[in-house]
XYZ file of C-alpha atoms in Angstrom:
291
model
C 84.464 91.822 120.921
C 86.947 91.573 117.954
C 89.805 94.157 118.639
C 92.754 92.428 116.374
C 93.435 92.584 112.472
C 96.135 90.266 110.635
C 97.439 91.598 107.497
C 99.547 89.199 105.507
C 101.937 91.078 103.543
C 104.787 88.724 102.569
C 104.246 87.690 99.027
C 106.689 88.288 96.372
C 104.052 90.103 94.352
C 105.307 88.203 90.830
C 102.088 89.407 89.324
C 103.551 92.883 89.292
C 106.894 92.382 88.222
C 109.206 94.198 87.128
C 107.947 96.966 89.744
C 107.826 94.604 92.713
C 111.664 93.500 92.130
C 112.523 96.428 94.874
C 108.996 97.917 95.784
C 106.639 95.579 97.953
C 103.430 95.096 96.058
C 101.383 96.200 99.232
C 103.062 99.916 98.415
C 102.026 100.306 94.980
C 99.556 103.257 94.758
C 96.191 103.807 93.750
C 96.665 107.494 92.872
C 98.754 108.419 95.951
C 97.862 106.039 98.319
C 99.652 102.780 98.862
C 97.282 99.889 98.813
C 98.106 98.553 102.293
C 97.066 101.928 103.781
C 93.755 101.314 102.379
C 93.579 98.060 103.849
C 94.526 99.191 107.345
C 91.916 102.413 106.758
C 89.117 99.740 106.401
C 89.941 97.937 109.440
C 90.084 101.080 111.421
C 86.648 101.929 109.855
C 85.435 98.249 111.121
C 86.649 99.298 114.662
C 89.769 97.166 114.959
C 92.546 99.528 116.562
C 95.097 96.570 117.121
C 96.806 95.765 113.638
C 99.701 93.149 112.790
C 101.283 93.191 109.554
C 102.820 89.823 108.516
C 106.042 90.942 106.665
C 109.031 89.667 105.056
C 112.961 90.299 104.191
C 112.461 93.312 101.919
C 109.583 94.882 103.128
C 110.823 97.832 105.199
C 109.056 100.022 103.448
C 105.724 99.324 104.779
C 106.824 99.865 108.423
C 108.637 102.966 107.485
C 104.982 104.089 105.834
C 103.420 103.795 109.311
C 106.322 105.386 111.436
C 107.102 109.078 112.237
C 109.464 110.615 109.756
C 110.767 113.642 111.788
C 113.006 114.900 108.906
C 110.378 115.076 106.538
C 107.923 116.654 109.200
C 110.130 119.300 109.881
C 110.888 120.006 106.266
C 107.173 120.120 105.619
C 106.399 122.417 108.515
C 109.308 124.914 107.526
C 108.096 125.189 104.024
C 104.022 125.976 105.321
C 102.941 122.391 103.687
C 100.688 121.978 106.605
C 97.790 119.729 104.493
C 100.618 117.553 103.769
C 101.942 117.507 107.391
C 98.736 116.325 108.564
C 98.415 113.783 106.291
C 101.790 112.454 107.059
C 101.196 112.384 110.680
C 97.949 110.848 110.537
C 99.714 107.744 109.177
C 101.469 106.762 112.488
C 98.224 107.272 114.553
C 95.796 105.322 112.233
C 95.997 102.430 114.795
C 98.348 100.261 116.954
C 100.139 99.031 114.375
C 102.805 95.890 114.807
C 104.761 93.967 112.461
C 106.380 90.573 112.280
C 108.533 88.546 109.655
C 107.470 85.563 107.732
C 111.052 83.839 107.566
C 109.800 81.513 104.992
C 107.457 81.607 102.098
C 105.368 78.608 103.348
C 101.984 79.894 102.212
C 99.033 82.035 103.479
C 98.109 79.747 106.097
C 101.545 79.734 107.562
C 101.378 83.477 107.453
C 98.348 83.867 109.483
C 99.849 81.113 111.735
C 102.729 83.549 112.496
C 100.039 85.749 114.392
C 99.105 83.303 116.966
C 101.380 84.841 119.496
C 100.120 88.298 118.968
C 96.540 87.262 118.641
C 96.821 85.743 122.032
C 93.679 83.646 122.242
C 91.287 86.289 120.894
C 89.250 86.051 117.779
C 90.706 88.239 114.927
C 90.042 89.292 111.458
C 92.296 88.898 108.436
C 92.682 91.285 105.708
C 94.198 90.282 102.216
C 95.987 92.908 100.366
C 95.492 91.841 97.074
C 91.612 92.155 97.696
C 90.649 95.867 98.062
C 87.029 96.949 99.344
C 85.487 99.997 98.319
C 85.370 102.251 101.310
C 81.502 102.732 100.618
C 80.914 98.684 101.400
C 80.851 97.971 105.014
C 81.865 94.368 104.459
C 84.150 93.604 107.339
C 81.646 95.444 109.723
C 78.752 93.194 108.556
C 81.051 89.777 108.928
C 81.987 91.314 112.665
C 78.210 91.530 113.137
C 77.996 87.885 111.802
C 80.427 86.777 113.948
C 79.248 88.571 117.392
C 75.712 86.666 116.543
C 77.249 83.500 116.111
C 80.502 83.489 117.854
C 82.077 81.894 114.798
C 84.381 82.227 112.098
C 83.065 83.930 108.822
C 84.549 84.305 105.452
C 83.744 86.809 102.782
C 82.544 85.315 99.469
C 81.305 86.208 96.378
C 80.038 84.601 93.357
C 82.534 84.370 90.343
C 82.258 82.882 86.741
C 82.810 79.137 86.619
C 85.867 79.794 84.571
C 87.461 81.859 87.233
C 86.655 79.575 90.179
C 90.045 77.798 89.823
C 91.614 80.909 91.013
C 89.705 80.411 94.532
C 88.616 78.710 97.310
C 85.402 77.286 96.413
C 82.699 77.114 98.884
C 79.930 74.450 99.323
C 77.351 76.390 101.157
C 74.112 75.747 102.739
C 71.939 79.046 102.444
C 70.618 79.760 105.852
C 69.326 83.523 105.059
C 69.588 86.116 102.672
C 73.898 86.940 102.320
C 74.494 84.142 104.765
C 75.419 80.440 104.157
C 77.044 77.770 106.418
C 80.255 76.490 104.910
C 80.062 72.906 104.470
C 83.465 72.350 102.861
C 85.904 74.914 100.615
C 88.333 73.929 98.468
C 91.186 75.546 97.359
C 92.016 76.119 93.642
C 89.823 73.172 92.013
C 89.538 73.006 88.284
C 86.319 74.417 87.262
C 84.492 71.168 86.404
C 85.382 69.816 89.597
C 84.274 73.211 91.775
C 81.263 72.608 94.353
C 79.952 76.051 93.327
C 81.197 79.296 92.063
C 80.838 80.980 95.395
C 84.394 81.900 95.960
C 86.369 82.896 99.310
C 87.276 86.463 98.977
C 90.450 87.854 101.228
C 87.982 89.159 104.334
C 88.043 86.427 107.382
C 86.872 86.668 110.861
C 88.510 83.923 112.680
C 87.831 81.992 116.139
C 91.321 81.157 117.526
C 90.636 77.690 116.826
C 91.963 78.461 113.476
C 95.471 77.933 114.649
C 94.621 74.268 115.847
C 93.511 73.783 112.494
C 96.495 75.222 110.813
C 98.645 72.970 112.783
C 96.832 69.952 111.492
C 97.021 71.369 107.682
C 99.646 69.702 105.563
C 101.106 71.397 102.478
C 98.617 71.623 99.672
C 98.258 73.264 96.322
C 101.572 74.446 95.536
C 103.351 72.879 98.166
C 102.124 75.372 100.580
C 100.264 75.425 103.878
C 96.877 76.580 102.537
C 94.300 79.100 104.663
C 91.588 77.353 102.884
C 92.520 73.859 103.543
C 92.583 74.771 107.518
C 89.402 76.349 107.359
C 87.933 73.232 105.707
C 89.045 71.530 108.913
C 87.830 73.865 111.190
C 84.466 73.802 109.512
C 84.361 70.051 110.063
C 84.753 70.907 114.134
C 82.441 73.846 114.372
C 80.036 76.240 112.425
C 82.215 78.459 109.810
C 79.853 81.256 108.192
C 80.180 82.766 104.646
C 78.980 86.245 103.998
C 77.994 86.754 100.645
C 78.421 90.297 98.729
C 78.329 91.306 95.126
C 80.089 94.628 94.513
C 82.759 96.991 95.573
C 85.714 94.296 95.517
C 88.992 94.866 93.211
C 91.706 92.064 92.701
C 94.475 94.251 93.214
C 96.802 91.809 92.164
C 95.196 91.653 88.938
C 96.737 94.820 86.470
C 93.323 95.284 85.021
C 91.501 95.550 88.133
C 94.178 97.624 89.654
C 93.816 100.259 86.835
C 89.770 99.873 87.416
C 90.406 100.647 91.182
C 92.808 103.530 90.362
C 90.306 104.992 88.088
C 87.533 104.873 90.033
C 89.043 105.914 93.113
C 90.595 108.910 91.483
C 87.351 110.024 89.945
C 85.485 110.267 93.150
C 88.455 112.274 94.667
C 87.720 116.217 94.905
C 91.110 117.449 94.162
C 91.602 115.423 90.817
C 88.416 113.805 90.055
C 86.399 116.790 88.169
C 89.468 117.269 85.891
C 90.276 113.690 85.475
C 86.745 112.768 84.562
C 86.416 115.455 81.735
C 89.956 114.223 80.380
C 89.099 110.848 80.705
C 85.760 111.532 78.478
C 87.798 113.067 76.102
C 90.284 110.519 75.528
C 87.347 107.723 75.233
C 85.854 109.875 72.434
C 88.949 110.630 70.821
C 89.893 106.743 70.694
C 86.347 105.902 69.387
C 87.225 108.347 66.740
C 90.492 106.877 65.666
């Protein structure tokens, strides 16, 4: 049974400069919740209770977020803010959260390789913080079920437009049932006219520990980095790798437009701000139409 999750969070977040010059991109909030908290909560909902976050220099705010804060807790208690106190204390109780640093920015594959000692020969999940999955979509749970059935690695996959595939790992699939394919190959960020399909690997994975052997064999690829996609392609030549396809509920939080969409949708669904915000938003759209 998969118990562990790895969350790479060592990237520079250049797509959100200048905000990410001093603030880790994973701490940018959707309303009032940092994106990395949403990713951790997704892992916990899927039953993963041992979580390793791969950080880097300047990412101390991530560790602090999931740590206890006695001074803040005492202040909230003294002021009778018990709801806020409960929220803050719950963060440190979400799961067993560990951190380790990636000392050099050598790519996503290298970041995952840093987790080998912690994983300790067990199968594990990888969740990328740039891809946010709506809480109502049980994507990771479904992927874990596929892993339990076949005992092999599983990728999340989603169809994108042909013009967008050059931003993803493009999969050559062999469909074996609805929503499930065997991965024949996967190539990192191919030109649109050379992509084997428009089925893109999305940032959720369940890996067998053999991925680390594949990572050791992987040479620097696209951008001069150790690409996780290249290691998956090597692994797929040695043992079966599956792609679980899904359609809805994903936001690319590294994309400013998708980040705004996620913020609006999650805000509207909340009981505290949703009704008022929905009314204001409808009025705002109407006013803009009239201008």
